[in-house]
Amino acid sequence: MTKKKKYSLKTVQEVYSYWGKSLLSYKIGVCFFGYNNHLRRQVVENLKLRKGDTVLDLACGPGLMFNLLQEKIGSKGKIIGVDYVDEMIKQCKKLVKKNKWKNIVLLKQDAAKLKLKNNSLDGIISIIGLSAVPNHKAAIRKCCSALKKGKRLVVLDGKEFRKPFRILNPLFKLLRWSKSYEKKDLITDIKTIFRNIKVKEYLLGSTFIAVAIKK
Ligand SMILES: C[S@@+](CC[C@H](N)C(=O)[O-])C[C@H]1O[C@@H](n2cnc3c(N)ncnc32)[C@H](O)[C@@H]1O
């Protein structure tokens, strides 16, 4: 009997270096059934950012959130984009160069070992990021430490369909089979670490935005 391969940083490297090289297919893959712009804007609205703020985009991929974040923080603010995969960081660099942005720092790091100062961030987002991080609980703990008191972690991610749409849940098996999605209970894990959470469901319950505030 062959042993099931464990989802690991090696898997992350294999899967996301492929997606990082083929940006168009990646964008189609993360289109949230046409609700992409709406959901991404909701994430940024929920952060309650101000001009000059410093915000982390955790597992930032090719930087699809940078534009929206810039609108809120302005040129005096700072975006920190963290991703584990070189091909994703390369896409971010291209985007930064094209837009002549001077206030974005890109770090190639494992989110579970995030090296950022405690109490230094005004906001953190993660868009289908934490579900892709192998040791996501360590990453959530790092987020909690790096946030200033009263500031927010906002997560947009997937979960199983709610009743009566559960019949559609095998679709997630397909995503897991492609190894680009790992089943996790992010809502419970964020709630346990932050000791609070507000969740709004979208797309028949298969997608959620969670907001947690550092106490
Ligand atoms: C589905 S993509 C989401 C990208 C992006 N947040 C977006 O808005 O499209 C998941 C990302 O998580 C990154 N990732 C997975 N594990 C990671 C880890 N341990 N540390 C940092 N980034 C990681 C992958 O490289 C990939 O870019």
mmCIF file of C-alpha atoms and ligand atoms in Angstrom:
data_model
loop_
_atom_site.group_PDB
_atom_site.id
_atom_site.type_symbol
_atom_site.label_atom_id
_atom_site.label_comp_id
_atom_site.label_asym_id
_atom_site.label_seq_id
_atom_site.Cartn_x
_atom_site.Cartn_y
_atom_site.Cartn_z
ATOM 1 C CA MET A 1 0.000 0.000 0.000
ATOM 2 C CA THR A 2 1.428 3.427 -0.926
ATOM 3 C CA LYS A 3 1.520 5.983 1.860
ATOM 4 C CA LYS A 4 -0.333 9.275 1.209
ATOM 5 C CA LYS A 5 2.183 12.087 0.728
ATOM 6 C CA LYS A 6 2.070 14.676 3.508
ATOM 7 C CA TYR A 7 1.269 18.240 2.477
ATOM 8 C CA SER A 8 4.513 20.078 3.166
ATOM 9 C CA LEU A 9 6.662 23.030 2.135
ATOM 10 C CA LYS A 10 7.997 20.791 -0.618
ATOM 11 C CA THR A 11 4.444 20.427 -1.974
ATOM 12 C CA VAL A 12 3.960 24.196 -1.709
ATOM 13 C CA GLN A 13 7.134 24.730 -3.722
ATOM 14 C CA GLU A 14 6.076 22.240 -6.413
ATOM 15 C CA VAL A 15 2.492 23.448 -6.780
ATOM 16 C CA TYR A 16 2.919 27.195 -6.526
ATOM 17 C CA SER A 17 6.079 27.520 -8.593
ATOM 18 C CA TYR A 18 3.933 26.115 -11.427
ATOM 19 C CA TRP A 19 1.105 28.624 -10.777
ATOM 20 C CA GLY A 20 3.625 31.434 -10.360
ATOM 21 C CA LYS A 21 4.938 30.787 -13.854
ATOM 22 C CA SER A 22 1.520 30.793 -15.464
ATOM 23 C CA LEU A 23 -0.158 33.935 -14.173
ATOM 24 C CA LEU A 24 -3.198 33.883 -16.451
ATOM 25 C CA SER A 25 -4.204 30.352 -15.398
ATOM 26 C CA TYR A 26 -3.565 31.339 -11.794
ATOM 27 C CA LYS A 27 -5.900 34.340 -12.086
ATOM 28 C CA ILE A 28 -8.611 32.139 -13.619
ATOM 29 C CA GLY A 29 -8.117 29.599 -10.811
ATOM 30 C CA VAL A 30 -8.686 32.184 -8.075
ATOM 31 C CA CYS A 31 -11.587 34.071 -9.680
ATOM 32 C CA PHE A 32 -14.159 33.165 -6.979
ATOM 33 C CA PHE A 33 -16.788 32.441 -9.635
ATOM 34 C CA GLY A 34 -16.828 36.067 -10.783
ATOM 35 C CA TYR A 35 -16.911 37.520 -7.235
ATOM 36 C CA ASN A 36 -13.178 38.112 -7.147
ATOM 37 C CA ASN A 37 -13.207 41.925 -7.127
ATOM 38 C CA HIS A 38 -16.120 42.157 -4.718
ATOM 39 C CA LEU A 39 -14.606 39.749 -2.184
ATOM 40 C CA ARG A 40 -11.111 41.225 -2.369
ATOM 41 C CA ARG A 41 -12.553 44.729 -1.834
ATOM 42 C CA GLN A 42 -14.545 43.458 1.148
ATOM 43 C CA VAL A 43 -11.324 42.165 2.699
ATOM 44 C CA VAL A 44 -9.656 45.560 2.422
ATOM 45 C CA GLU A 45 -12.736 47.404 3.741
ATOM 46 C CA ASN A 46 -12.760 45.100 6.773
ATOM 47 C CA LEU A 47 -9.162 46.006 7.635
ATOM 48 C CA LYS A 48 -10.122 49.630 8.444
ATOM 49 C CA LEU A 49 -6.744 50.890 7.268
ATOM 50 C CA ARG A 50 -5.641 54.515 7.384
ATOM 51 C CA LYS A 51 -3.156 56.525 5.311
ATOM 52 C CA GLY A 52 0.402 55.740 6.396
ATOM 53 C CA ASP A 53 -0.419 52.292 7.834
ATOM 54 C CA THR A 54 1.817 49.221 7.526
ATOM 55 C CA VAL A 55 0.023 46.113 6.277
ATOM 56 C CA LEU A 56 1.132 42.537 5.702
ATOM 57 C CA ASP A 57 -0.158 40.432 2.798
ATOM 58 C CA LEU A 58 0.567 36.913 4.054
ATOM 59 C CA ALA A 59 1.161 34.291 1.342
ATOM 60 C CA CYS A 60 0.728 37.150 -1.109
ATOM 61 C CA GLY A 61 1.153 35.067 -4.283
ATOM 62 C CA PRO A 62 1.642 37.308 -7.335
ATOM 63 C CA GLY A 63 0.499 40.447 -5.469
ATOM 64 C CA LEU A 64 -3.132 40.671 -6.582
ATOM 65 C CA MET A 65 -4.014 42.726 -3.473
ATOM 66 C CA PHE A 66 -1.306 45.366 -3.703
ATOM 67 C CA ASN A 67 -3.325 47.808 -5.771
ATOM 68 C CA LEU A 68 -6.321 47.780 -3.427
ATOM 69 C CA LEU A 69 -4.093 48.132 -0.373
ATOM 70 C CA GLN A 70 -2.240 51.069 -1.923
ATOM 71 C CA GLU A 71 -5.542 52.923 -2.340
ATOM 72 C CA LYS A 72 -6.024 52.781 1.447
ATOM 73 C CA ILE A 73 -2.533 53.355 2.846
ATOM 74 C CA GLY A 74 -1.170 55.827 0.263
ATOM 75 C CA SER A 75 2.481 56.395 -0.584
ATOM 76 C CA LYS A 76 3.430 57.020 3.070
ATOM 77 C CA GLY A 77 2.148 53.588 4.084
ATOM 78 C CA LYS A 78 3.973 50.305 3.666
ATOM 79 C CA ILE A 79 3.008 46.891 2.297
ATOM 80 C CA ILE A 80 4.952 43.808 3.308
ATOM 81 C CA GLY A 81 4.361 40.887 0.945
ATOM 82 C CA VAL A 82 5.452 37.488 2.204
ATOM 83 C CA ASP A 83 5.484 34.318 0.129
ATOM 84 C CA TYR A 84 7.463 31.091 0.244
ATOM 85 C CA VAL A 85 7.779 30.577 -3.499
ATOM 86 C CA ASP A 86 10.336 32.401 -5.680
ATOM 87 C CA GLU A 87 8.116 32.414 -8.778
ATOM 88 C CA MET A 88 5.401 34.267 -6.837
ATOM 89 C CA ILE A 89 7.895 36.793 -5.457
ATOM 90 C CA LYS A 90 9.183 37.325 -9.022
ATOM 91 C CA GLN A 91 5.633 38.139 -10.201
ATOM 92 C CA CYS A 92 5.307 40.631 -7.334
ATOM 93 C CA LYS A 93 8.591 42.274 -8.295
ATOM 94 C CA LYS A 94 7.385 42.701 -11.888
ATOM 95 C CA LEU A 95 4.166 44.322 -10.649
ATOM 96 C CA VAL A 96 6.016 46.638 -8.266
ATOM 97 C CA LYS A 97 8.381 47.726 -11.052
ATOM 98 C CA LYS A 98 5.540 48.297 -13.519
ATOM 99 C CA ASN A 99 3.657 50.509 -11.050
ATOM 100 C CA LYS A 100 6.804 52.239 -9.753
ATOM 101 C CA TRP A 101 5.715 51.492 -6.168
ATOM 102 C CA LYS A 102 8.378 52.440 -3.636
ATOM 103 C CA ASN A 103 6.601 51.338 -0.464
ATOM 104 C CA ILE A 104 6.463 47.553 -0.900
ATOM 105 C CA VAL A 105 8.846 45.153 0.800
ATOM 106 C CA LEU A 106 8.869 41.565 -0.484
ATOM 107 C CA LEU A 107 10.073 38.739 1.717
ATOM 108 C CA LYS A 108 10.568 35.118 0.799
ATOM 109 C CA GLN A 109 9.660 33.424 4.080
ATOM 110 C CA ASP A 110 7.706 30.506 5.491
ATOM 111 C CA ALA A 111 4.638 32.120 7.076
ATOM 112 C CA ALA A 112 4.972 29.711 10.000
ATOM 113 C CA LYS A 113 8.373 31.231 10.796
ATOM 114 C CA LEU A 114 7.474 34.796 9.996
ATOM 115 C CA LYS A 115 10.239 37.143 11.117
ATOM 116 C CA LEU A 116 8.478 40.419 11.835
ATOM 117 C CA LYS A 117 8.648 42.662 14.903
ATOM 118 C CA ASN A 118 5.976 42.072 17.545
ATOM 119 C CA ASN A 119 3.212 44.711 17.729
ATOM 120 C CA SER A 120 4.406 46.372 14.521
ATOM 121 C CA LEU A 121 1.570 45.922 11.985
ATOM 122 C CA ASP A 122 -1.650 47.888 11.432
ATOM 123 C CA GLY A 123 -3.307 45.050 9.536
ATOM 124 C CA ILE A 124 -2.811 41.625 7.999
ATOM 125 C CA ILE A 125 -4.629 39.974 5.123
ATOM 126 C CA SER A 126 -4.410 36.451 3.821
ATOM 127 C CA ILE A 127 -6.346 35.496 0.701
ATOM 128 C CA ILE A 128 -6.504 31.725 0.166
ATOM 129 C CA GLY A 129 -3.160 31.915 1.901
ATOM 130 C CA LEU A 130 -3.525 30.211 5.281
ATOM 131 C CA SER A 131 -5.213 27.175 3.705
ATOM 132 C CA ALA A 132 -2.061 26.743 1.603
ATOM 133 C CA VAL A 133 0.404 27.085 4.504
ATOM 134 C CA PRO A 134 1.396 23.664 5.903
ATOM 135 C CA ASN A 135 1.838 24.805 9.520
ATOM 136 C CA HIS A 136 -0.997 27.326 9.475
ATOM 137 C CA LYS A 137 -1.517 27.423 13.261
ATOM 138 C CA ALA A 138 2.058 28.644 13.772
ATOM 139 C CA ALA A 139 1.442 31.239 11.044
ATOM 140 C CA ILE A 140 -1.731 32.494 12.777
ATOM 141 C CA ARG A 141 0.193 32.788 16.059
ATOM 142 C CA LYS A 142 2.912 34.795 14.288
ATOM 143 C CA CYS A 143 0.233 37.085 12.837
ATOM 144 C CA CYS A 144 -1.233 37.655 16.277
ATOM 145 C CA SER A 145 2.178 38.597 17.701
ATOM 146 C CA ALA A 146 3.063 40.923 14.819
ATOM 147 C CA LEU A 147 -0.203 42.918 14.968
ATOM 148 C CA LYS A 148 -0.589 45.998 17.123
ATOM 149 C CA LYS A 149 -3.330 45.812 19.772
ATOM 150 C CA GLY A 150 -6.785 46.530 18.357
ATOM 151 C CA LYS A 151 -5.657 45.809 14.764
ATOM 152 C CA ARG A 152 -7.101 43.181 12.453
ATOM 153 C CA LEU A 153 -6.332 39.955 10.657
ATOM 154 C CA VAL A 154 -8.730 39.530 7.726
ATOM 155 C CA VAL A 155 -8.823 36.169 5.978
ATOM 156 C CA LEU A 156 -10.616 35.262 2.751
ATOM 157 C CA ASP A 157 -10.601 31.522 2.176
ATOM 158 C CA GLY A 158 -12.613 28.451 1.288
ATOM 159 C CA LYS A 159 -14.638 26.026 3.371
ATOM 160 C CA GLU A 160 -17.163 23.289 2.685
ATOM 161 C CA PHE A 161 -20.584 24.216 1.264
ATOM 162 C CA ARG A 162 -23.390 24.680 3.812
ATOM 163 C CA LYS A 163 -26.637 22.703 3.829
ATOM 164 C CA PRO A 164 -28.428 22.022 1.435
ATOM 165 C CA PHE A 165 -25.502 22.498 -0.960
ATOM 166 C CA ARG A 166 -23.218 19.889 0.661
ATOM 167 C CA ILE A 167 -23.683 17.730 -2.388
ATOM 168 C CA LEU A 168 -21.126 20.062 -4.024
ATOM 169 C CA ASN A 169 -18.401 19.348 -1.435
ATOM 170 C CA PRO A 170 -16.596 16.751 -3.599
ATOM 171 C CA LEU A 171 -15.393 19.775 -5.608
ATOM 172 C CA PHE A 172 -13.008 20.463 -2.724
ATOM 173 C CA LYS A 173 -11.701 16.903 -3.040
ATOM 174 C CA LEU A 174 -10.717 17.827 -6.581
ATOM 175 C CA LEU A 175 -8.794 20.847 -5.310
ATOM 176 C CA ARG A 176 -7.099 18.704 -2.682
ATOM 177 C CA TRP A 177 -6.293 16.106 -5.312
ATOM 178 C CA SER A 178 -4.540 18.881 -7.291
ATOM 179 C CA LYS A 179 -2.655 19.527 -4.004
ATOM 180 C CA SER A 180 -3.326 23.269 -4.171
ATOM 181 C CA TYR A 181 -5.739 23.201 -1.240
ATOM 182 C CA GLU A 182 -5.513 21.551 2.155
ATOM 183 C CA LYS A 183 -8.555 20.863 4.343
ATOM 184 C CA LYS A 184 -8.344 22.892 7.537
ATOM 185 C CA ASP A 185 -10.712 24.430 10.042
ATOM 186 C CA LEU A 186 -9.289 27.923 9.754
ATOM 187 C CA ILE A 187 -12.246 29.579 11.473
ATOM 188 C CA THR A 188 -11.825 27.504 14.645
ATOM 189 C CA ASP A 189 -8.050 27.888 14.611
ATOM 190 C CA ILE A 190 -8.158 31.680 14.193
ATOM 191 C CA LYS A 191 -10.804 31.935 16.915
ATOM 192 C CA THR A 192 -8.736 29.833 19.314
ATOM 193 C CA ILE A 193 -5.625 31.966 18.842
ATOM 194 C CA PHE A 194 -7.219 35.449 18.678
ATOM 195 C CA ARG A 195 -10.035 34.601 21.126
ATOM 196 C CA ASN A 196 -12.528 36.374 18.849
ATOM 197 C CA ILE A 197 -13.724 36.183 15.258
ATOM 198 C CA LYS A 198 -16.481 37.491 12.997
ATOM 199 C CA VAL A 199 -17.306 35.421 9.946
ATOM 200 C CA LYS A 200 -19.376 36.171 6.871
ATOM 201 C CA GLU A 201 -20.115 33.417 4.356
ATOM 202 C CA TYR A 202 -20.368 33.803 0.581
ATOM 203 C CA LEU A 203 -21.001 31.560 -2.436
ATOM 204 C CA LEU A 204 -23.359 29.066 -0.749
ATOM 205 C CA GLY A 205 -21.089 28.881 2.285
ATOM 206 C CA SER A 206 -18.052 27.710 0.318
ATOM 207 C CA THR A 207 -16.150 30.954 0.888
ATOM 208 C CA PHE A 208 -15.754 33.109 3.974
ATOM 209 C CA ILE A 209 -14.262 36.336 5.191
ATOM 210 C CA ALA A 210 -13.105 36.149 8.805
ATOM 211 C CA VAL A 211 -12.127 39.180 10.835
ATOM 212 C CA ALA A 212 -10.138 38.751 14.063
ATOM 213 C CA ILE A 213 -8.996 41.621 16.265
ATOM 214 C CA LYS A 214 -5.859 41.455 18.404
ATOM 215 C CA LYS A 215 -6.797 41.956 22.059
HETATM 216 C C1 LIG B 1 -3.722 30.276 -3.606
HETATM 217 S S1 LIG B 1 -2.260 31.234 -3.462
HETATM 218 C C2 LIG B 1 -2.924 32.777 -2.853
HETATM 219 C C3 LIG B 1 -2.107 33.953 -3.287
HETATM 220 C C4 LIG B 1 -2.632 35.327 -2.966
HETATM 221 N N1 LIG B 1 -2.853 35.523 -1.572
HETATM 222 C C5 LIG B 1 -3.826 35.804 -3.760
HETATM 223 O O1 LIG B 1 -4.480 36.711 -3.283
HETATM 224 O O2 LIG B 1 -4.075 35.337 -4.863
HETATM 225 C C6 LIG B 1 -1.462 30.578 -2.041
HETATM 226 C C7 LIG B 1 -0.090 31.190 -1.799
HETATM 227 O O3 LIG B 1 0.402 30.735 -0.539
HETATM 228 C C8 LIG B 1 1.805 30.636 -0.620
HETATM 229 N N2 LIG B 1 2.302 29.817 0.485
HETATM 230 C C9 LIG B 1 1.999 28.517 0.730
HETATM 231 N N3 LIG B 1 2.637 28.111 1.846
HETATM 232 C C10 LIG B 1 3.338 29.167 2.310
HETATM 233 C C11 LIG B 1 4.176 29.362 3.447
HETATM 234 N N4 LIG B 1 4.439 28.373 4.289
HETATM 235 N N5 LIG B 1 4.713 30.583 3.633
HETATM 236 C C12 LIG B 1 4.464 31.606 2.764
HETATM 237 N N6 LIG B 1 3.687 31.472 1.672
HETATM 238 C C13 LIG B 1 3.125 30.271 1.444
HETATM 239 C C14 LIG B 1 2.001 30.016 -2.001
HETATM 240 O O4 LIG B 1 3.301 30.151 -2.477
HETATM 241 C C15 LIG B 1 0.969 30.780 -2.836
HETATM 242 O O5 LIG B 1 1.527 31.925 -3.418
#
